Short mmCIF file of C-alpha atoms in Angstrom, two decimals:
data_model
loop_
_atom_site.label_atom_id
_atom_site.label_comp_id
_atom_site.label_asym_id
_atom_site.label_seq_id
_atom_site.Cartn_x
_atom_site.Cartn_y
_atom_site.Cartn_z
CA MET A 1058 137.28 44.28 79.23
CA SER A 1059 137.28 47.30 81.17
CA LEU A 1060 137.78 45.16 84.48
CA PHE A 1061 140.89 43.51 83.22
CA ILE A 1062 142.47 46.79 81.84
CA PHE A 1063 141.82 48.63 85.17
CA LEU A 1064 143.16 45.54 87.06
CA ILE A 1065 146.32 45.35 85.15
CA ILE A 1066 146.99 49.04 85.45
CA SER A 1067 146.36 49.12 88.95
CA LEU A 1068 148.64 46.07 89.69
CA PHE A 1069 151.44 47.75 87.80
CA LEU A 1070 150.63 50.75 89.81
CA LEU A 1071 150.60 49.02 93.07
CA ILE A 1072 154.04 47.38 92.32
CA ILE A 1073 155.74 50.48 91.49
CA GLN A 1074 154.11 52.44 94.49
CA THR A 1075 155.10 49.65 96.94
CA ALA A 1076 158.55 49.42 95.89
CA ILE A 1077 159.67 53.15 95.59
CA PRO A 1078 161.37 53.52 98.77
CA PHE A 1079 163.72 50.80 97.83
CA LEU A 1080 164.47 52.01 94.39
CA VAL A 1081 165.49 55.64 95.11
CA LYS A 1082 169.20 56.40 95.57
CA ARG A 1083 170.11 55.09 98.82
CA THR A 1084 171.19 58.28 100.38
CA VAL A 1085 167.82 59.72 100.06
CA VAL A 1086 164.94 58.25 102.17
CA PHE A 1087 161.41 59.59 101.71
CA GLY A 1088 162.97 62.77 100.03
CA VAL A 1089 165.52 63.52 102.70
CA THR A 1090 169.08 63.50 102.37
CA ILE A 1091 170.84 60.94 104.70
CA PRO A 1092 174.51 60.86 105.41
CA GLU A 1093 176.26 57.83 104.42
CA PRO A 1094 177.25 56.66 107.78
CA PHE A 1095 173.39 56.55 108.76
CA ILE A 1096 171.73 54.95 105.92
CA LYS A 1097 171.55 51.65 107.58
CA ASN A 1098 169.57 53.13 110.78
CA GLU A 1099 167.08 50.57 112.04
CA LYS A 1100 164.12 53.40 112.02
CA LEU A 1101 164.85 54.26 108.45
CA ALA A 1102 164.44 50.64 107.61
CA ASP A 1103 161.18 50.29 109.58
CA TYR A 1104 159.65 53.19 108.06
CA LYS A 1105 160.25 51.83 104.43
CA LYS A 1106 158.91 48.39 105.47
CA ARG A 1107 155.78 49.95 107.22
CA TYR A 1108 155.29 52.26 103.99
CA ALA A 1109 155.49 49.18 101.86
CA LEU A 1110 153.25 47.01 103.94
CA ILE A 1111 150.53 49.42 104.25
CA VAL A 1112 150.53 50.43 100.58
CA PHE A 1113 150.55 46.82 99.38
CA PHE A 1114 147.89 45.45 101.77
CA ALA A 1115 145.52 48.45 101.44
CA SER A 1116 145.58 48.43 97.74
CA ILE A 1117 145.12 44.68 97.35
CA ILE A 1118 142.29 44.61 99.88
CA THR A 1119 140.78 47.41 97.62
CA LEU A 1120 141.25 45.70 94.22
CA GLY A 1121 139.97 42.49 95.79
CA ILE A 1122 136.63 44.22 96.81
CA TYR A 1123 136.55 46.18 93.32
CA THR A 1124 136.76 42.65 91.45
CA ILE A 1125 134.35 41.13 93.60
CA TRP A 1126 131.88 43.84 92.92
CA ALA A 1127 132.34 44.11 89.30
CA LEU A 1128 131.96 40.27 88.88
CA THR A 1129 128.84 39.79 91.05
CA LYS A 1130 126.83 43.03 90.53
CA ASN A 1131 127.43 43.32 86.69
CA PRO A 1132 127.70 47.02 86.42
CA THR A 1133 128.00 49.02 83.40
CA GLU A 1134 131.26 49.55 81.61
CA GLU A 1135 131.05 53.38 82.43
CA LEU A 1136 130.57 52.58 86.19
CA ILE A 1137 133.38 50.09 86.02
CA VAL A 1138 135.88 52.73 84.24
CA LEU A 1139 134.82 55.42 86.94
CA CYS A 1140 135.39 53.20 89.96
CA GLY A 1141 138.60 51.91 88.54
CA THR A 1142 139.68 55.47 88.17
CA VAL A 1143 138.83 56.44 91.59
CA ILE A 1144 140.90 53.31 92.92
CA GLN A 1145 143.97 54.14 91.02
CA PHE A 1146 143.82 57.82 92.26
CA GLY A 1147 143.31 56.11 95.73
CA ILE A 1148 146.48 53.90 95.57
CA VAL A 1149 148.53 56.97 94.60
CA LEU A 1150 146.57 59.05 97.46
CA ILE A 1151 147.56 56.39 99.77
CA SER A 1152 150.98 56.35 98.74
CA MET A 1153 151.54 59.99 98.82
CA SER A 1154 150.04 60.40 102.21
CA LEU A 1155 152.35 57.78 103.69
CA TYR A 1156 155.25 59.70 102.10
CA PHE A 1157 154.55 62.90 103.73
CA TYR A 1158 153.92 61.15 106.82
CA PHE A 1159 157.37 59.46 107.02
CA HIS A 1160 158.98 62.41 105.43
CA GLY A 1161 158.02 64.48 108.31
CA LYS A 1162 159.15 61.62 110.68
CA ILE A 1163 162.85 61.54 108.94
CA VAL A 1164 163.14 65.37 108.88
CA GLN A 1165 162.62 65.33 112.76
CA LEU A 1166 164.75 62.07 113.24
CA LYS A 1167 167.68 63.83 111.15
CA LYS A 1168 167.30 66.85 113.33
CA THR A 1169 167.04 65.33 116.71
CA LYS A 1170 169.92 62.83 116.02
CA LYS A 1171 172.16 65.73 114.42
CA TRP A 1172 173.34 63.59 111.68
CA LYS A 1173 175.09 66.31 109.85
CA GLU A 1174 177.19 67.64 112.65
CA ASP A 1175 181.14 66.41 112.73
CA LEU A 1176 180.59 65.77 109.00
CA GLN A 1177 182.19 68.07 106.20
CA GLN A 1178 179.86 68.51 103.22
CA VAL A 1179 181.55 68.10 100.17
CA GLN A 1180 180.57 68.30 96.33
CA ILE A 1181 182.84 67.03 93.64
CA THR A 1182 182.87 67.15 89.99
CA ASP A 1183 183.81 64.73 87.36
CA LEU A 1184 184.60 66.29 83.78
CA SER A 1185 184.91 62.74 82.31
CA ILE A 1186 181.74 61.44 83.07
CA ARG A 1187 180.16 62.86 80.06
CA LEU A 1188 182.36 60.84 77.74
CA GLN A 1189 180.62 57.60 79.35
CA ASP A 1190 177.03 58.83 78.82
CA GLU A 1191 175.08 56.41 76.82
CA MET A 1192 171.89 58.64 76.26
CA LEU A 1193 170.38 58.37 72.56
CA PRO A 1194 171.48 61.15 70.39
CA TRP A 1195 168.69 64.01 69.66
CA TYR A 1196 168.37 63.03 65.89
CA VAL A 1197 167.13 59.44 66.94
CA TYR A 1198 163.81 60.99 67.90
CA VAL A 1199 163.51 62.40 64.43
CA LEU A 1200 162.28 59.01 63.19
CA PRO A 1201 158.95 59.10 64.89
CA ILE A 1202 158.70 62.77 63.84
CA THR A 1203 159.11 62.04 60.12
CA ILE A 1204 156.34 59.37 60.54
CA ALA A 1205 154.02 61.81 61.87
CA ILE A 1206 154.82 64.52 59.17
CA GLY A 1207 154.39 61.93 56.51
CA LEU A 1208 151.01 60.83 58.17
CA ILE A 1209 149.80 64.40 58.00
CA GLY A 1210 150.79 64.50 54.12
CA TYR A 1211 149.09 61.40 53.71
CA THR A 1212 145.84 62.66 55.33
CA ILE A 1213 145.78 65.84 53.37
CA PHE A 1214 146.29 63.73 50.02
CA GLN A 1215 143.45 61.43 50.78
CA TYR A 1216 141.13 64.13 52.53
CA THR A 1217 138.38 63.59 49.76
CA ILE A 1218 137.84 59.91 50.83
CA LEU A 1219 137.53 60.87 54.74
CA PRO A 1220 134.28 60.29 56.29
CA GLU A 1221 132.13 63.38 56.96
CA GLN A 1222 132.48 62.66 60.65
CA ILE A 1223 135.93 62.32 61.97
CA PRO A 1224 136.38 59.93 65.08
CA THR A 1225 138.09 61.71 67.95
CA HIS A 1226 137.92 58.92 70.55
CA TRP A 1227 137.85 55.06 70.54
CA GLY A 1228 136.27 52.97 73.06
CA ILE A 1229 137.16 49.85 74.73
CA LYS A 1230 136.03 47.61 71.97
CA GLY A 1231 138.15 49.61 69.45
CA LYS A 1232 135.17 51.37 67.81
CA PRO A 1233 134.99 55.10 67.70
CA ASP A 1234 132.39 56.48 70.05
CA ALA A 1235 132.97 60.48 69.60
CA PHE A 1236 132.93 62.45 66.46
CA THR A 1237 133.63 65.75 64.95
CA GLU A 1238 132.61 67.53 61.60
CA LYS A 1239 135.08 66.97 58.93
CA THR A 1240 137.06 70.10 58.26
CA PRO A 1241 140.91 70.36 56.88
CA PHE A 1242 142.12 71.03 60.71
CA SER A 1243 139.90 68.10 62.20
CA ALA A 1244 141.28 65.78 59.68
CA ILE A 1245 144.74 66.25 60.85
CA SER A 1246 144.36 67.34 64.46
CA MET A 1247 144.94 64.01 66.05
CA THR A 1248 148.33 63.91 63.99
CA LEU A 1249 149.18 67.53 65.05
CA VAL A 1250 148.78 66.27 68.95
CA LEU A 1251 151.02 63.62 67.82
CA LEU A 1252 153.70 65.85 66.56
CA VAL A 1253 153.45 68.08 69.61
CA MET A 1254 154.09 64.90 71.95
CA GLN A 1255 157.01 63.92 69.81
CA PHE A 1256 158.75 67.46 69.97
CA MET A 1257 157.96 67.38 73.61
CA PHE A 1258 159.99 64.01 74.15
CA LEU A 1259 162.74 65.37 71.82
CA GLY A 1260 163.04 68.60 73.92
CA MET A 1261 163.10 66.48 77.16
CA ASN A 1262 165.82 64.16 75.85
CA ILE A 1263 168.03 67.24 74.81
CA ALA A 1264 167.37 69.04 78.18
CA THR A 1265 168.04 65.75 80.21
CA LYS A 1266 171.26 65.20 78.32
CA LYS A 1267 172.37 68.64 79.24
CA SER A 1268 171.31 68.48 82.92
CA GLY A 1269 174.32 68.41 85.57
CA ILE A 1270 175.36 64.79 86.69
CA LYS A 1271 175.49 64.93 90.52
CA LEU A 1272 178.06 62.55 92.08
CA SER A 1273 178.32 61.36 95.73
CA ALA A 1274 181.24 62.32 97.56
CA THR A 1275 181.08 59.45 99.84
CA SER A 1276 180.68 56.80 97.26
CA THR A 1277 181.51 58.17 94.07
CA GLN A 1278 181.69 55.02 92.00
CA ASP A 1279 178.15 53.95 92.89
CA SER A 1280 176.54 57.34 92.36
CA ARG A 1281 178.28 57.41 89.00
CA LEU A 1282 176.98 54.03 87.86
CA ARG A 1283 173.28 55.26 88.93
CA GLN A 1284 173.62 58.49 87.10
CA LEU A 1285 174.80 57.01 83.97
CA ALA A 1286 172.13 54.07 84.23
CA LEU A 1287 169.30 56.83 84.95
CA ARG A 1288 170.24 58.81 81.73
CA LYS A 1289 170.81 55.79 79.39
CA TYR A 1290 167.70 54.00 80.17
CA SER A 1291 165.30 57.11 80.53
CA SER A 1292 166.41 58.14 77.08
CA TRP A 1293 165.79 54.64 75.63
CA PHE A 1294 162.23 54.57 77.47
CA MET A 1295 161.32 57.87 76.35
CA PHE A 1296 162.36 56.99 72.66
CA LEU A 1297 160.44 53.68 72.95
CA THR A 1298 157.26 55.80 74.22
CA SER A 1299 157.64 58.06 71.41
CA LEU A 1300 157.75 55.46 68.93
CA LEU A 1301 154.77 53.46 70.22
CA ILE A 1302 152.67 56.45 70.59
CA THR A 1303 153.56 57.04 67.00
CA LEU A 1304 152.34 53.65 66.01
CA LEU A 1305 149.33 53.70 67.84
CA PHE A 1306 148.27 57.22 66.65
CA SER A 1307 149.27 56.03 63.19
CA CYS A 1308 146.93 53.00 63.33
CA LEU A 1309 144.05 55.14 64.43
CA GLN A 1310 144.41 57.71 61.92
CA LEU A 1311 144.86 55.15 59.10
CA SER A 1312 141.75 53.41 60.26
CA THR A 1313 139.70 56.64 59.73
CA ILE A 1314 141.20 57.12 56.19
CA HIS A 1315 140.68 53.32 55.31
CA PRO A 1316 138.05 51.86 57.68
CA LYS A 1317 138.69 48.29 56.33
CA LEU A 1318 142.57 48.44 56.74
CA ILE A 1319 142.65 47.37 60.26
CA SER A 1320 139.82 44.81 61.77
CA ASN A 1321 138.12 45.69 64.88
CA ASN A 1322 140.02 42.86 66.79
CA TRP A 1323 143.39 44.43 65.85
CA LEU A 1324 141.98 47.96 67.01
CA VAL A 1325 141.17 46.27 70.24
CA ALA A 1326 144.50 44.56 70.45
CA ILE A 1327 146.94 47.22 69.72
CA PRO A 1328 145.96 49.63 72.56
CA LEU A 1329 146.28 46.74 74.74
CA ILE A 1330 149.53 45.64 73.50
CA PHE A 1331 150.83 49.56 73.72
CA LEU A 1332 149.60 49.67 77.48
CA LEU A 1333 151.40 46.32 78.33
CA VAL A 1334 154.69 47.38 76.70
CA ILE A 1335 154.41 50.72 78.39
CA LEU A 1336 153.73 49.41 81.87
CA VAL A 1337 156.40 46.45 81.62
CA GLY A 1338 159.02 48.78 80.28
CA ASN A 1339 158.25 51.10 83.18
CA VAL A 1340 158.76 48.41 85.67
CA ILE A 1341 162.08 47.38 83.85
CA PHE A 1342 163.32 50.94 83.88
CA ALA A 1343 162.57 51.56 87.73
CA VAL A 1344 164.36 48.04 88.66
CA LYS A 1345 167.41 48.64 86.25
CA VAL A 1346 168.09 52.29 87.63
CA GLY A 1347 166.73 51.31 91.17
CA ARG A 1348 169.28 48.65 91.65
CA THR A 1349 172.53 50.17 90.58
CA ASP A 1350 173.68 51.69 93.71
CA LYS A 1351 172.49 49.35 96.36
CA LYS A 1352 175.69 47.55 96.60
CA THR A 1353 178.92 49.40 97.31
CA THR A 1354 181.70 48.92 94.86
CA GLY A 1355 184.19 50.66 96.92
CA GLN A 1356 185.08 51.90 100.37
CA VAL A 1357 182.78 54.67 101.97
CA ASN A 1358 184.30 57.72 103.55
CA GLY A 1359 182.58 57.94 106.75
CA LYS A 1360 184.07 61.47 107.51
CA ILE A 1361 182.35 63.42 104.93
CA THR A 1362 179.07 63.70 103.41
CA ASP A 1363 177.21 64.97 100.47
CA PHE A 1364 176.16 68.70 99.94
CA ASP A 1365 172.83 68.83 101.70
CA GLU A 1366 170.17 70.15 99.12
CA ASP A 1367 167.20 69.58 101.50
CA SER A 1368 166.52 73.18 101.36
CA TYR A 1369 165.93 73.22 97.76
CA TRP A 1370 163.49 70.45 97.90
CA LYS A 1371 159.96 71.62 99.13
CA GLY A 1372 158.35 68.60 100.77
CA GLY A 1373 161.02 66.49 99.20
CA LEU A 1374 159.21 66.50 95.86
CA PHE A 1375 159.60 69.77 94.26
CA TYR A 1376 163.00 71.15 93.40
CA PHE A 1377 163.56 75.00 93.46
CA ASN A 1378 167.28 75.86 92.87
CA ARG A 1379 168.04 79.17 90.83
CA ASN A 1380 171.70 78.44 91.16
CA ASP A 1381 171.24 75.18 89.26
CA PRO A 1382 170.92 75.56 85.59
CA SER A 1383 169.84 71.98 85.10
CA ILE A 1384 166.23 71.70 83.54
CA PHE A 1385 165.49 68.21 84.97
CA VAL A 1386 166.96 66.61 88.05
CA GLU A 1387 166.63 62.98 89.55
CA LYS A 1388 163.46 62.51 91.42
CA ARG A 1389 163.62 62.02 95.28
CA PHE A 1390 160.69 59.68 95.37
CA GLY A 1391 160.23 57.72 92.33
CA VAL A 1392 162.69 56.79 89.59
CA GLY A 1393 163.05 59.20 86.70
CA TRP A 1394 163.20 63.13 86.45
CA THR A 1395 161.50 65.93 87.79
CA LEU A 1396 161.48 69.54 86.91
CA ASN A 1397 163.83 72.26 88.38
CA PHE A 1398 160.81 74.53 89.20
CA ALA A 1399 163.08 77.63 89.18
CA ASN A 1400 164.23 77.00 85.61
CA PRO A 1401 161.30 78.71 83.44
CA ILE A 1402 162.63 76.63 80.32
CA GLY A 1403 161.13 73.66 81.86
CA TYR A 1404 157.70 74.88 81.91
CA LEU A 1405 158.15 75.80 78.02
CA LEU A 1406 159.15 72.28 77.38
CA VAL A 1407 156.46 70.61 79.48
CA ILE A 1408 153.64 72.75 80.19
CA ALA A 1409 153.45 74.50 76.71
CA PRO A 1410 152.86 71.32 74.74
CA ILE A 1411 150.20 70.24 77.10
CA LEU A 1412 148.37 73.66 76.55
CA LEU A 1413 148.72 73.14 72.97
CA ILE A 1414 147.42 69.71 73.00
CA LEU A 1415 144.28 71.04 74.99
CA LEU A 1416 143.86 73.92 72.50
CA PHE A 1417 143.77 71.50 69.47
CA GLN A 1418 140.97 69.36 71.31
CA PHE A 1419 138.77 72.36 71.79
CA LEU A 1420 139.13 73.74 68.46
#
């Protein structure tokens, strides 16, 4: 079972990491802004292909060795989990190492070829685009929050029938394998963690909705389609994730209160279903957004270029711009959002909930 789970996760990770250069917006290659007239440069296409081939074959060979080892040597579950985790980190490490290598190559290529010269940098604003925004409203996220609050109330009501040892972790086979002593706090600690996560998703949705919509001056319609798709599908994906986490945590909490309510088979199946839905949803989200601006829908103006924001991106990954009020901005490597690290509100929305969750785990 452990081998199967780690292979599934690793394969999805492999797919996403291999495809990333082809899913980011077309005017950004390995974190570097490329003026529209040069996006079809042969070297850029070659760098993307080399990245994809190296990540794909290195990961496939590693996963093949891992699978053969696990099937022939019969290692313990703990060792399978440990090695599987190391391999997943290894895939990400390979991907990021290649990213930084090609990022440096493109920075040098852009500088050597003087791609920004003779092009006028332009920023545009479309005030009407907010009317086309299809992000979910904030109150939709109240549904899973209401479920969590109800679950906390039900747990308190049923406190007397709870076991003296409260499960804190469930193993691969669906059975709890770590416990803590029963107290009023430990009885609801898992639901409190759930509540913090739900409010984090709610805050991220509100912050994303208020973030700026950056359009391309050279192909406005294509960038408009991408921005609207990114906002719409990320909103739905965050809500789906929040809802699925709520259902998963609810099943675990109810199985603690009523041990016979959910069979062991379902306790094994439910996390697997949750994992598969999240992984498939992540791929669909990436493809839906990634393909929106790959075919131009109008004439591209080759005499102007977008405002070059490379100076605000450290290594093409970390965005620092005190003049931008946005809390989240579109990633330059990957599909989705990243923090504007110059905006302290972002730390409050993301870091504070994580610290609060860790605090609950130690109490």
